[in-house]
PDB file of C-alpha atoms in Angstrom:
ATOM      1  CA  MET A 897       0.000   0.000   0.000  1.00 46.00           C
ATOM      2  CA  ALA A 898       1.339   3.402  -0.904  1.00 46.00           C
ATOM      3  CA  GLU A 899       2.320   5.569   2.021  1.00 49.00           C
ATOM      4  CA  GLN A 900      -0.358   8.080   2.987  1.00 53.00           C
ATOM      5  CA  THR A 901       0.893  11.687   2.893  1.00 52.00           C
ATOM      6  CA  ARG A 902      -0.321  15.234   3.395  1.00 54.00           C
ATOM      7  CA  GLU A 903       0.784  18.022   1.041  1.00 51.00           C
ATOM      8  CA  PHE A 904       2.077  21.360   2.385  1.00 51.00           C
ATOM      9  CA  ARG A 905       2.628  24.282   0.057  1.00 54.00           C
ATOM     10  CA  SER A 906       5.532  26.604   0.698  1.00 51.00           C
ATOM     11  CA  ALA A 907       7.606  29.102  -1.244  1.00 50.00           C
ATOM     12  CA  GLU A 908       9.878  26.314  -2.452  1.00 56.00           C
ATOM     13  CA  GLY A 909       7.016  24.217  -3.812  1.00 59.00           C
ATOM     14  CA  VAL A 910       5.149  21.146  -2.532  1.00 67.00           C
ATOM     15  CA  ARG A 911       6.503  19.203   0.437  1.00 69.00           C
ATOM     16  CA  ARG A 912       5.056  15.780   1.305  1.00 72.00           C
ATOM     17  CA  VAL A 913       4.821  14.860   4.971  1.00 68.00           C
ATOM     18  CA  PRO A 914       3.750  11.317   6.014  1.00 74.00           C
ATOM     19  CA  LEU A 915       0.493  11.166   7.949  1.00 75.00           C
ATOM     20  CA  ARG A 916       0.805  10.171  11.579  1.00 77.00           C
ATOM     21  CA  HIS A 917      -1.086   7.105  12.766  1.00 78.00           C
ATOM     22  CA  PRO A 918      -0.950   7.049  16.566  1.00 81.00           C
ATOM     23  CA  TRP A 919      -3.519   4.269  16.810  1.00 83.00           C
ATOM     24  CA  TRP A 920      -1.222   2.002  14.799  1.00 84.00           C
ATOM     25  CA  TRP A 921       1.310   2.302  17.588  1.00 85.00           C
ATOM     26  CA  VAL A 922      -1.351   1.656  20.223  1.00 86.00           C
ATOM     27  CA  GLY A 923      -2.642  -1.409  18.390  1.00 88.00           C
ATOM     28  CA  GLY A 924       0.900  -2.680  17.794  1.00 87.00           C
ATOM     29  CA  ALA A 925       1.781  -2.262  21.473  1.00 88.00           C
ATOM     30  CA  VAL A 926      -1.334  -4.212  22.525  1.00 91.00           C
ATOM     31  CA  LEU A 927      -0.494  -7.029  20.120  1.00 92.00           C
ATOM     32  CA  VAL A 928       3.092  -7.203  21.351  1.00 92.00           C
ATOM     33  CA  LEU A 929       1.890  -7.404  24.971  1.00 92.00           C
ATOM     34  CA  LEU A 930      -0.532 -10.203  24.101  1.00 92.00           C
ATOM     35  CA  ILE A 931       2.191 -12.153  22.266  1.00 92.00           C
ATOM     36  CA  VAL A 932       4.606 -11.721  25.163  1.00 91.00           C
ATOM     37  CA  ALA A 933       1.947 -12.848  27.652  1.00 89.00           C
ATOM     38  CA  PHE A 934       1.182 -15.923  25.534  1.00 87.00           C
ATOM     39  CA  VAL A 935       4.849 -16.877  25.201  1.00 87.00           C
ATOM     40  CA  HIS A 936       5.322 -16.335  28.948  1.00 83.00           C
ATOM     41  CA  LEU A 937       2.411 -18.695  29.620  1.00 83.00           C
ATOM     42  CA  LEU A 938       3.918 -21.368  27.367  1.00 81.00           C
ATOM     43  CA  VAL A 939       7.316 -21.102  29.009  1.00 82.00           C
ATOM     44  CA  THR A 940       6.411 -20.745  32.678  1.00 82.00           C
ATOM     45  CA  ASN A 941       3.242 -22.838  33.090  1.00 82.00           C
ATOM     46  CA  GLU A 942       4.412 -26.091  34.656  1.00 82.00           C
ATOM     47  CA  ASN A 943       1.158 -27.862  33.823  1.00 81.00           C
ATOM     48  CA  LEU A 944       2.136 -27.920  30.148  1.00 84.00           C
ATOM     49  CA  ARG A 945       5.022 -30.274  31.048  1.00 87.00           C
ATOM     50  CA  TRP A 946       7.175 -29.772  27.972  1.00 89.00           C
ATOM     51  CA  SER A 947       9.503 -32.583  29.057  1.00 89.00           C
ATOM     52  CA  VAL A 948       6.607 -35.028  28.625  1.00 91.00           C
ATOM     53  CA  VAL A 949       5.802 -33.467  25.244  1.00 91.00           C
ATOM     54  CA  LEU A 950       9.361 -34.068  24.052  1.00 92.00           C
ATOM     55  CA  GLU A 951       9.266 -37.605  25.434  1.00 93.00           C
ATOM     56  CA  TYR A 952       6.201 -38.592  23.372  1.00 94.00           C
ATOM     57  CA  LEU A 953       6.758 -36.414  20.312  1.00 93.00           C
ATOM     58  CA  PHE A 954       8.399 -39.279  18.396  1.00 94.00           C
ATOM     59  CA  ASP A 955       6.763 -42.139  20.275  1.00 94.00           C
ATOM     60  CA  ALA A 956       6.147 -45.240  18.137  1.00 95.00           C
ATOM     61  CA  GLU A 957       2.389 -45.180  18.768  1.00 95.00           C
ATOM     62  CA  ILE A 958       2.219 -41.490  17.838  1.00 96.00           C
ATOM     63  CA  MET A 959       4.195 -42.174  14.650  1.00 96.00           C
ATOM     64  CA  ARG A 960       1.796 -44.961  13.644  1.00 96.00           C
ATOM     65  CA  GLY A 961      -1.128 -42.630  14.252  1.00 95.00           C
ATOM     66  CA  LEU A 962       0.576 -39.945  12.170  1.00 96.00           C
ATOM     67  CA  LEU A 963       0.998 -42.409   9.301  1.00 96.00           C
ATOM     68  CA  THR A 964      -2.677 -43.389   9.527  1.00 96.00           C
ATOM     69  CA  THR A 965      -3.669 -39.705   9.413  1.00 96.00           C
ATOM     70  CA  LEU A 966      -1.634 -39.219   6.238  1.00 96.00           C
ATOM     71  CA  GLU A 967      -3.149 -42.351   4.662  1.00 96.00           C
ATOM     72  CA  LEU A 968      -6.673 -41.153   5.452  1.00 96.00           C
ATOM     73  CA  THR A 969      -5.933 -37.713   4.014  1.00 96.00           C
ATOM     74  CA  VAL A 970      -4.431 -38.971   0.762  1.00 96.00           C
ATOM     75  CA  LEU A 971      -7.010 -41.700   0.110  1.00 96.00           C
ATOM     76  CA  ALA A 972      -9.981 -39.479   0.927  1.00 95.00           C
ATOM     77  CA  MET A 973      -8.701 -36.690  -1.335  1.00 95.00           C
ATOM     78  CA  VAL A 974      -7.868 -38.987  -4.271  1.00 95.00           C
ATOM     79  CA  ILE A 975     -11.222 -40.787  -4.129  1.00 96.00           C
ATOM     80  CA  GLY A 976     -13.120 -37.559  -3.525  1.00 95.00           C
ATOM     81  CA  LEU A 977     -11.453 -35.773  -6.456  1.00 93.00           C
ATOM     82  CA  ALA A 978     -12.023 -38.712  -8.801  1.00 94.00           C
ATOM     83  CA  ILE A 979     -15.738 -38.780  -7.964  1.00 95.00           C
ATOM     84  CA  GLY A 980     -15.850 -34.977  -8.022  1.00 93.00           C
ATOM     85  CA  ILE A 981     -14.554 -34.805 -11.604  1.00 89.00           C
ATOM     86  CA  LEU A 982     -17.239 -37.267 -12.717  1.00 92.00           C
ATOM     87  CA  LEU A 983     -19.956 -35.338 -10.868  1.00 94.00           C
ATOM     88  CA  ALA A 984     -18.803 -32.021 -12.355  1.00 91.00           C
ATOM     89  CA  ILE A 985     -19.008 -33.435 -15.876  1.00 88.00           C
ATOM     90  CA  MET A 986     -22.469 -34.823 -15.112  1.00 91.00           C
ATOM     91  CA  ARG A 987     -23.577 -31.413 -13.797  1.00 91.00           C
ATOM     92  CA  LEU A 988     -22.579 -29.837 -17.105  1.00 87.00           C
ATOM     93  CA  SER A 989     -24.113 -32.604 -19.233  1.00 86.00           C
ATOM     94  CA  ALA A 990     -27.031 -31.960 -21.567  1.00 86.00           C
ATOM     95  CA  ASN A 991     -28.645 -35.140 -20.203  1.00 90.00           C
ATOM     96  CA  PRO A 992     -31.260 -34.097 -17.584  1.00 92.00           C
ATOM     97  CA  LEU A 993     -30.953 -37.439 -15.772  1.00 94.00           C
ATOM     98  CA  PHE A 994     -27.196 -36.965 -15.276  1.00 93.00           C
ATOM     99  CA  ARG A 995     -27.738 -33.404 -14.052  1.00 93.00           C
ATOM    100  CA  SER A 996     -30.444 -34.466 -11.625  1.00 94.00           C
ATOM    101  CA  VAL A 997     -28.448 -37.349 -10.145  1.00 94.00           C
ATOM    102  CA  SER A 998     -25.365 -35.186  -9.669  1.00 95.00           C
ATOM    103  CA  TRP A 999     -27.435 -32.416  -8.083  1.00 94.00           C
ATOM    104  CA  LEU A1000     -29.000 -34.860  -5.639  1.00 96.00           C
ATOM    105  CA  TRP A1001     -25.537 -36.226  -4.762  1.00 95.00           C
ATOM    106  CA  LEU A1002     -24.226 -32.736  -4.043  1.00 94.00           C
ATOM    107  CA  TRP A1003     -27.329 -31.801  -2.078  1.00 95.00           C
ATOM    108  CA  PHE A1004     -27.075 -34.868   0.160  1.00 95.00           C
ATOM    109  CA  PHE A1005     -23.345 -35.078   0.841  1.00 95.00           C
ATOM    110  CA  ARG A1006     -22.940 -31.347   1.336  1.00 93.00           C
ATOM    111  CA  GLY A1007     -25.831 -31.353   3.786  1.00 93.00           C
ATOM    112  CA  VAL A1008     -24.885 -34.355   5.953  1.00 94.00           C
ATOM    113  CA  PRO A1009     -21.864 -33.804   8.244  1.00 94.00           C
ATOM    114  CA  PRO A1010     -18.938 -36.188   7.641  1.00 93.00           C
ATOM    115  CA  LEU A1011     -19.059 -37.448  11.239  1.00 94.00           C
ATOM    116  CA  VAL A1012     -22.685 -38.531  10.799  1.00 95.00           C
ATOM    117  CA  GLN A1013     -21.719 -40.318   7.589  1.00 94.00           C
ATOM    118  CA  MET A1014     -18.836 -42.134   9.272  1.00 94.00           C
ATOM    119  CA  VAL A1015     -21.064 -43.441  12.057  1.00 94.00           C
ATOM    120  CA  PHE A1016     -23.704 -44.474   9.501  1.00 94.00           C
ATOM    121  CA  TRP A1017     -21.239 -46.387   7.298  1.00 93.00           C
ATOM    122  CA  PHE A1018     -19.693 -48.038  10.355  1.00 93.00           C
ATOM    123  CA  ASN A1019     -23.137 -49.330  11.390  1.00 92.00           C
ATOM    124  CA  LEU A1020     -24.239 -50.257   7.867  1.00 90.00           C
ATOM    125  CA  ALA A1021     -24.396 -53.949   8.847  1.00 87.00           C
ATOM    126  CA  THR A1022     -27.544 -53.302  10.891  1.00 89.00           C
ATOM    127  CA  LEU A1023     -29.237 -52.183   7.667  1.00 88.00           C
ATOM    128  CA  VAL A1024     -27.508 -54.430   5.108  1.00 84.00           C
ATOM    129  CA  PRO A1025     -26.032 -57.571   6.764  1.00 84.00           C
ATOM    130  CA  THR A1026     -24.356 -58.743   3.541  1.00 84.00           C
ATOM    131  CA  ILE A1027     -23.078 -56.942   0.454  1.00 78.00           C
ATOM    132  CA  SER A1028     -23.415 -58.862  -2.804  1.00 77.00           C
ATOM    133  CA  LEU A1029     -22.070 -58.259  -6.293  1.00 76.00           C
ATOM    134  CA  GLY A1030     -23.915 -59.415  -9.371  1.00 71.00           C
ATOM    135  CA  ILE A1031     -26.661 -58.653 -11.855  1.00 73.00           C
ATOM    136  CA  PRO A1032     -29.650 -56.831 -10.265  1.00 71.00           C
ATOM    137  CA  PHE A1033     -32.485 -59.304  -9.672  1.00 69.00           C
ATOM    138  CA  GLY A1034     -30.239 -61.962 -11.225  1.00 68.00           C
ATOM    139  CA  PRO A1035     -27.347 -64.266 -10.290  1.00 73.00           C
ATOM    140  CA  THR A1036     -24.833 -63.173  -7.639  1.00 74.00           C
ATOM    141  CA  VAL A1037     -21.107 -63.232  -8.369  1.00 74.00           C
ATOM    142  CA  GLY A1038     -19.860 -62.673  -4.829  1.00 75.00           C
ATOM    143  CA  GLU A1039     -21.136 -61.993  -1.337  1.00 78.00           C
ATOM    144  CA  TRP A1040     -19.362 -60.510   1.698  1.00 81.00           C
ATOM    145  CA  ASP A1041     -20.209 -59.901   5.316  1.00 83.00           C
ATOM    146  CA  THR A1042     -20.771 -56.150   5.832  1.00 85.00           C
ATOM    147  CA  ASN A1043     -19.098 -56.089   9.251  1.00 84.00           C
ATOM    148  CA  THR A1044     -15.963 -57.570   7.723  1.00 84.00           C
ATOM    149  CA  LEU A1045     -16.018 -55.329   4.658  1.00 84.00           C
ATOM    150  CA  ILE A1046     -16.820 -52.023   6.388  1.00 88.00           C
ATOM    151  CA  SER A1047     -14.150 -51.550   9.028  1.00 90.00           C
ATOM    152  CA  SER A1048     -13.625 -48.342  10.984  1.00 92.00           C
ATOM    153  CA  PHE A1049     -10.915 -47.339   8.504  1.00 94.00           C
ATOM    154  CA  SER A1050     -13.089 -47.896   5.405  1.00 93.00           C
ATOM    155  CA  ALA A1051     -16.040 -46.163   7.092  1.00 94.00           C
ATOM    156  CA  ALA A1052     -13.793 -43.166   7.753  1.00 95.00           C
ATOM    157  CA  ILE A1053     -12.629 -43.129   4.125  1.00 95.00           C
ATOM    158  CA  LEU A1054     -16.230 -43.259   2.871  1.00 94.00           C
ATOM    159  CA  GLY A1055     -17.372 -40.431   5.118  1.00 94.00           C
ATOM    160  CA  LEU A1056     -14.452 -38.160   4.237  1.00 95.00           C
ATOM    161  CA  ALA A1057     -14.225 -38.998   0.527  1.00 96.00           C
ATOM    162  CA  LEU A1058     -17.943 -38.671  -0.232  1.00 95.00           C
ATOM    163  CA  THR A1059     -18.094 -35.312   1.525  1.00 95.00           C
ATOM    164  CA  GLU A1060     -15.037 -34.129  -0.393  1.00 94.00           C
ATOM    165  CA  SER A1061     -16.509 -35.324  -3.687  1.00 95.00           C
ATOM    166  CA  ALA A1062     -19.465 -32.956  -3.314  1.00 94.00           C
ATOM    167  CA  TYR A1063     -17.304 -29.899  -2.648  1.00 93.00           C
ATOM    168  CA  ALA A1064     -14.696 -30.854  -5.261  1.00 92.00           C
ATOM    169  CA  ALA A1065     -17.417 -31.270  -7.893  1.00 93.00           C
ATOM    170  CA  GLU A1066     -18.556 -27.672  -7.468  1.00 91.00           C
ATOM    171  CA  MET A1067     -14.984 -26.351  -7.621  1.00 91.00           C
ATOM    172  CA  ILE A1068     -14.191 -28.372 -10.736  1.00 88.00           C
ATOM    173  CA  ARG A1069     -17.470 -27.352 -12.379  1.00 89.00           C
ATOM    174  CA  ALA A1070     -16.598 -23.699 -11.814  1.00 87.00           C
ATOM    175  CA  GLY A1071     -13.132 -24.319 -13.269  1.00 86.00           C
ATOM    176  CA  ILE A1072     -14.550 -26.012 -16.367  1.00 82.00           C
ATOM    177  CA  GLN A1073     -16.993 -23.162 -16.949  1.00 85.00           C
ATOM    178  CA  ALA A1074     -14.120 -20.673 -16.644  1.00 83.00           C
ATOM    179  CA  VAL A1075     -12.403 -22.147 -19.732  1.00 81.00           C
ATOM    180  CA  SER A1076     -13.249 -20.171 -22.857  1.00 80.00           C
ATOM    181  CA  LYS A1077     -15.859 -21.839 -25.077  1.00 80.00           C
ATOM    182  CA  GLY A1078     -13.891 -20.634 -28.088  1.00 81.00           C
ATOM    183  CA  GLN A1079     -11.181 -23.184 -27.339  1.00 81.00           C
ATOM    184  CA  THR A1080     -13.730 -25.992 -27.262  1.00 79.00           C
ATOM    185  CA  GLU A1081     -15.238 -24.858 -30.544  1.00 80.00           C
ATOM    186  CA  ALA A1082     -11.802 -24.600 -32.166  1.00 84.00           C
ATOM    187  CA  ALA A1083     -10.862 -28.101 -31.036  1.00 81.00           C
ATOM    188  CA  LEU A1084     -14.141 -29.549 -32.319  1.00 80.00           C
ATOM    189  CA  ALA A1085     -13.563 -27.746 -35.612  1.00 84.00           C
ATOM    190  CA  ILE A1086     -10.258 -29.583 -36.198  1.00 83.00           C
ATOM    191  CA  GLY A1087     -11.885 -32.983 -35.660  1.00 81.00           C
ATOM    192  CA  MET A1088     -11.382 -33.721 -31.957  1.00 84.00           C
ATOM    193  CA  SER A1089     -14.113 -35.634 -30.178  1.00 82.00           C
ATOM    194  CA  ARG A1090     -15.857 -34.173 -27.135  1.00 78.00           C
ATOM    195  CA  TYR A1091     -14.055 -36.688 -24.926  1.00 79.00           C
ATOM    196  CA  GLN A1092     -10.681 -35.553 -26.312  1.00 82.00           C
ATOM    197  CA  VAL A1093     -11.622 -31.905 -25.881  1.00 82.00           C
ATOM    198  CA  MET A1094     -12.557 -32.501 -22.247  1.00 79.00           C
ATOM    199  CA  ARG A1095      -9.483 -34.620 -21.462  1.00 79.00           C
ATOM    200  CA  ARG A1096      -6.822 -32.657 -23.363  1.00 82.00           C
ATOM    201  CA  ILE A1097      -8.010 -29.065 -23.376  1.00 83.00           C
ATOM    202  CA  VAL A1098     -10.710 -28.317 -20.808  1.00 82.00           C
ATOM    203  CA  LEU A1099      -9.725 -30.404 -17.778  1.00 78.00           C
ATOM    204  CA  PRO A1100      -5.996 -29.447 -17.755  1.00 79.00           C
ATOM    205  CA  GLN A1101      -6.902 -25.745 -17.776  1.00 81.00           C
ATOM    206  CA  ALA A1102      -9.710 -26.209 -15.265  1.00 80.00           C
ATOM    207  CA  LEU A1103      -7.386 -28.014 -12.857  1.00 77.00           C
ATOM    208  CA  ARG A1104      -4.998 -25.069 -12.957  1.00 80.00           C
ATOM    209  CA  ILE A1105      -7.846 -22.860 -11.807  1.00 83.00           C
ATOM    210  CA  VAL A1106      -9.101 -25.168  -9.046  1.00 86.00           C
ATOM    211  CA  ILE A1107      -5.757 -26.301  -7.624  1.00 84.00           C
ATOM    212  CA  PRO A1108      -5.550 -23.398  -5.096  1.00 85.00           C
ATOM    213  CA  PRO A1109      -8.968 -24.139  -3.536  1.00 88.00           C
ATOM    214  CA  ILE A1110      -8.241 -27.862  -3.693  1.00 90.00           C
ATOM    215  CA  GLY A1111      -5.041 -27.163  -1.755  1.00 89.00           C
ATOM    216  CA  ASN A1112      -7.140 -25.501   0.932  1.00 90.00           C
ATOM    217  CA  ASP A1113      -9.440 -28.527   0.902  1.00 91.00           C
ATOM    218  CA  LEU A1114      -6.438 -30.813   1.393  1.00 93.00           C
ATOM    219  CA  ILE A1115      -5.394 -28.903   4.501  1.00 93.00           C
ATOM    220  CA  SER A1116      -8.962 -29.009   5.798  1.00 92.00           C
ATOM    221  CA  MET A1117      -9.122 -32.742   5.084  1.00 94.00           C
ATOM    222  CA  LEU A1118      -5.994 -33.291   7.177  1.00 95.00           C
ATOM    223  CA  LYS A1119      -7.759 -31.690  10.133  1.00 93.00           C
ATOM    224  CA  PHE A1120     -11.066 -33.461   9.460  1.00 92.00           C
ATOM    225  CA  THR A1121      -9.318 -36.815   9.886  1.00 94.00           C
ATOM    226  CA  SER A1122      -9.341 -36.149  13.630  1.00 93.00           C
ATOM    227  CA  LEU A1123     -13.061 -36.998  13.511  1.00 93.00           C
ATOM    228  CA  VAL A1124     -12.236 -40.663  12.930  1.00 93.00           C
ATOM    229  CA  SER A1125     -11.185 -40.989  16.575  1.00 91.00           C
ATOM    230  CA  VAL A1126     -14.916 -41.423  17.270  1.00 91.00           C
ATOM    231  CA  LEU A1127     -14.713 -44.738  15.386  1.00 92.00           C
ATOM    232  CA  ALA A1128     -11.621 -45.815  17.360  1.00 90.00           C
ATOM    233  CA  THR A1129      -9.527 -45.537  14.196  1.00 91.00           C
ATOM    234  CA  PRO A1130      -5.906 -45.227  15.384  1.00 92.00           C
ATOM    235  CA  ASP A1131      -5.103 -41.864  13.818  1.00 94.00           C
ATOM    236  CA  LEU A1132      -2.904 -39.200  15.383  1.00 95.00           C
ATOM    237  CA  LEU A1133      -5.514 -37.865  17.806  1.00 95.00           C
ATOM    238  CA  TYR A1134      -6.785 -41.311  18.836  1.00 95.00           C
ATOM    239  CA  SER A1135      -3.232 -42.499  19.475  1.00 95.00           C
ATOM    240  CA  ALA A1136      -2.653 -39.514  21.754  1.00 95.00           C
ATOM    241  CA  GLN A1137      -5.955 -40.248  23.518  1.00 94.00           C
ATOM    242  CA  MET A1138      -4.966 -43.864  24.097  1.00 95.00           C
ATOM    243  CA  ILE A1139      -1.694 -42.815  25.673  1.00 95.00           C
ATOM    244  CA  TYR A1140      -3.142 -40.190  28.006  1.00 93.00           C
ATOM    245  CA  SER A1141      -5.949 -42.577  29.005  1.00 93.00           C
ATOM    246  CA  ARG A1142      -3.182 -44.772  30.464  1.00 92.00           C
ATOM    247  CA  ASN A1143      -0.850 -42.189  32.018  1.00 91.00           C
ATOM    248  CA  TYR A1144      -3.363 -39.324  32.608  1.00 90.00           C
ATOM    249  CA  LYS A1145      -1.042 -36.782  30.979  1.00 91.00           C
ATOM    250  CA  THR A1146      -3.819 -35.232  28.925  1.00 92.00           C
ATOM    251  CA  ILE A1147      -2.489 -31.764  28.132  1.00 91.00           C
ATOM    252  CA  PRO A1148       1.047 -32.850  27.100  1.00 93.00           C
ATOM    253  CA  LEU A1149      -0.323 -35.517  24.747  1.00 94.00           C
ATOM    254  CA  LEU A1150      -2.789 -33.072  23.209  1.00 94.00           C
ATOM    255  CA  LEU A1151       0.146 -30.711  22.660  1.00 94.00           C
ATOM    256  CA  VAL A1152       1.985 -33.538  20.874  1.00 95.00           C
ATOM    257  CA  ALA A1153      -0.958 -33.982  18.495  1.00 95.00           C
ATOM    258  CA  THR A1154      -1.233 -30.208  18.048  1.00 94.00           C
ATOM    259  CA  ILE A1155       2.453 -29.882  17.138  1.00 95.00           C
ATOM    260  CA  TRP A1156       2.232 -32.603  14.503  1.00 96.00           C
ATOM    261  CA  TYR A1157      -0.937 -31.105  12.989  1.00 96.00           C
ATOM    262  CA  LEU A1158       0.807 -27.730  12.804  1.00 95.00           C
ATOM    263  CA  VAL A1159       3.880 -29.279  11.185  1.00 96.00           C
ATOM    264  CA  LEU A1160       1.820 -31.087   8.543  1.00 95.00           C
ATOM    265  CA  THR A1161      -0.385 -28.086   7.737  1.00 95.00           C
ATOM    266  CA  THR A1162       2.707 -25.878   7.459  1.00 95.00           C
ATOM    267  CA  LEU A1163       4.339 -28.282   5.003  1.00 95.00           C
ATOM    268  CA  LEU A1164       1.157 -28.488   2.936  1.00 93.00           C
ATOM    269  CA  THR A1165       0.799 -24.699   2.959  1.00 92.00           C
ATOM    270  CA  VAL A1166       4.367 -24.233   1.706  1.00 93.00           C
ATOM    271  CA  ALA A1167       3.805 -26.852  -1.015  1.00 91.00           C
ATOM    272  CA  GLN A1168       0.560 -25.151  -2.048  1.00 88.00           C
ATOM    273  CA  GLN A1169       2.305 -21.780  -2.335  1.00 87.00           C
ATOM    274  CA  GLN A1170       5.035 -23.270  -4.520  1.00 88.00           C
ATOM    275  CA  ILE A1171       2.471 -24.919  -6.797  1.00 84.00           C
ATOM    276  CA  GLU A1172       0.557 -21.648  -7.115  1.00 81.00           C
ATOM    277  CA  LYS A1173       3.767 -19.833  -8.099  1.00 82.00           C
ATOM    278  CA  ARG A1174       4.398 -22.419 -10.810  1.00 80.00           C
ATOM    279  CA  LEU A1175       0.835 -22.056 -12.040  1.00 73.00           C
ATOM    280  CA  LYS A1176       1.236 -18.287 -12.308  1.00 71.00           C
ATOM    281  CA  LEU A1177       4.249 -18.847 -14.543  1.00 63.00           C
ATOM    282  CA  THR A1178       2.391 -21.325 -16.765  1.00 61.00           C
ATOM    283  CA  ARG A1179      -0.598 -18.991 -17.043  1.00 56.00           C
ATOM    284  CA  ALA A1180       1.729 -16.403 -18.534  1.00 50.00           C
ATOM    285  CA  THR A1181       2.193 -18.706 -21.569  1.00 49.00           C
ATOM    286  CA  PRO A1182       0.021 -17.430 -24.460  1.00 47.00           C
ATOM    287  CA  VAL A1183      -2.957 -19.586 -25.415  1.00 46.00           C
ATOM    288  CA  ARG A1184      -2.926 -21.008 -28.949  1.00 48.00           C
ATOM    289  CA  THR A1185      -5.366 -19.399 -31.309  1.00 44.00           C
ATOM    290  CA  THR A1186      -7.708 -21.213 -33.688  1.00 44.00           C
ATOM    291  CA  ARG A1187      -5.293 -20.591 -36.552  1.00 44.00           C
ATOM    292  CA  GLN A1188      -2.424 -22.146 -34.612  1.00 45.00           C
ATOM    293  CA  LEU A1189      -4.568 -25.185 -33.724  1.00 45.00           C
ATOM    294  CA  ARG A1190      -4.934 -25.989 -37.412  1.00 47.00           C
ATOM    295  CA  PHE A1191      -1.255 -26.859 -37.539  1.00 44.00           C
ATOM    296  CA  LEU A1192      -1.619 -29.501 -34.787  1.00 46.00           C
ATOM    297  CA  PRO A1193      -3.164 -32.476 -36.639  1.00 46.00           C
ATOM    298  CA  SER A1194      -1.555 -34.942 -34.258  1.00 46.00           C
ATOM    299  CA  ILE A1195      -3.873 -33.790 -31.453  1.00 43.00           C
ATOM    300  CA  GLY A1196      -6.992 -34.647 -33.356  1.00 42.00           C
ATOM    301  CA  LYS A1197      -5.625 -38.050 -34.421  1.00 44.00           C
ATOM    302  CA  ALA A1198      -4.691 -39.146 -30.900  1.00 41.00           C
TER     303      ALA A1198
END
């Protein structure tokens, strides 16, 4: 922001004097006092027991929970994005049935909290004792016990991934609609099929647009995995809970979980910023015109 100034006229001409902002100093002093008080609390409060925090920071049980948290985050995001891409394409389809089904999916999974979904999927056996695979109203190829198939881990994945699919679908749909229709028309004019246009031209550009919000979703997903502790899934938070349920050192173990969540979110934030910088550089590349596309016959033949 440009520095605010006040002009004073004198015999020599115009002299610029910076405006004074006394309340900036007051607000800054208050913030500094609050930061100092917070740091003093962290350092001097014996109940935090930093020695215990350091003792359990790299504990084997905590490390296994950290690995489970990362697995839940990655699997839920990959599955959610894959379903989200399909739902976004259905939302933009000319087929009214596809549009209606995708709208109902988004309406339901955006409206039901992920924790409610996890508990529902975990108790699915009370509704459907067995899950079978085969032709509807015909022969069955395979049959599995629902309790065996839907574990706490798979129930957590379903709850997280299906919720993410609804939000990802709307982000991807917005990204697809942001791509110029002229590029689609030019690609169709040189003989590309609609599938090729979507896969080679529209989706790559749309993903560049939606990657920043998807990065935010990834960070949110990492924190949402803490909900799986309700299902006794041994993630980072549940592992910390199991330890402090045995030694009654609640606050230090919660600090251990907090530190690891902060470390992971910081790493993801830095990675997201680097990706966004790369995307800004690629966006600076000029887009091919219709005339230039005519000299790319290999695209239409692929």
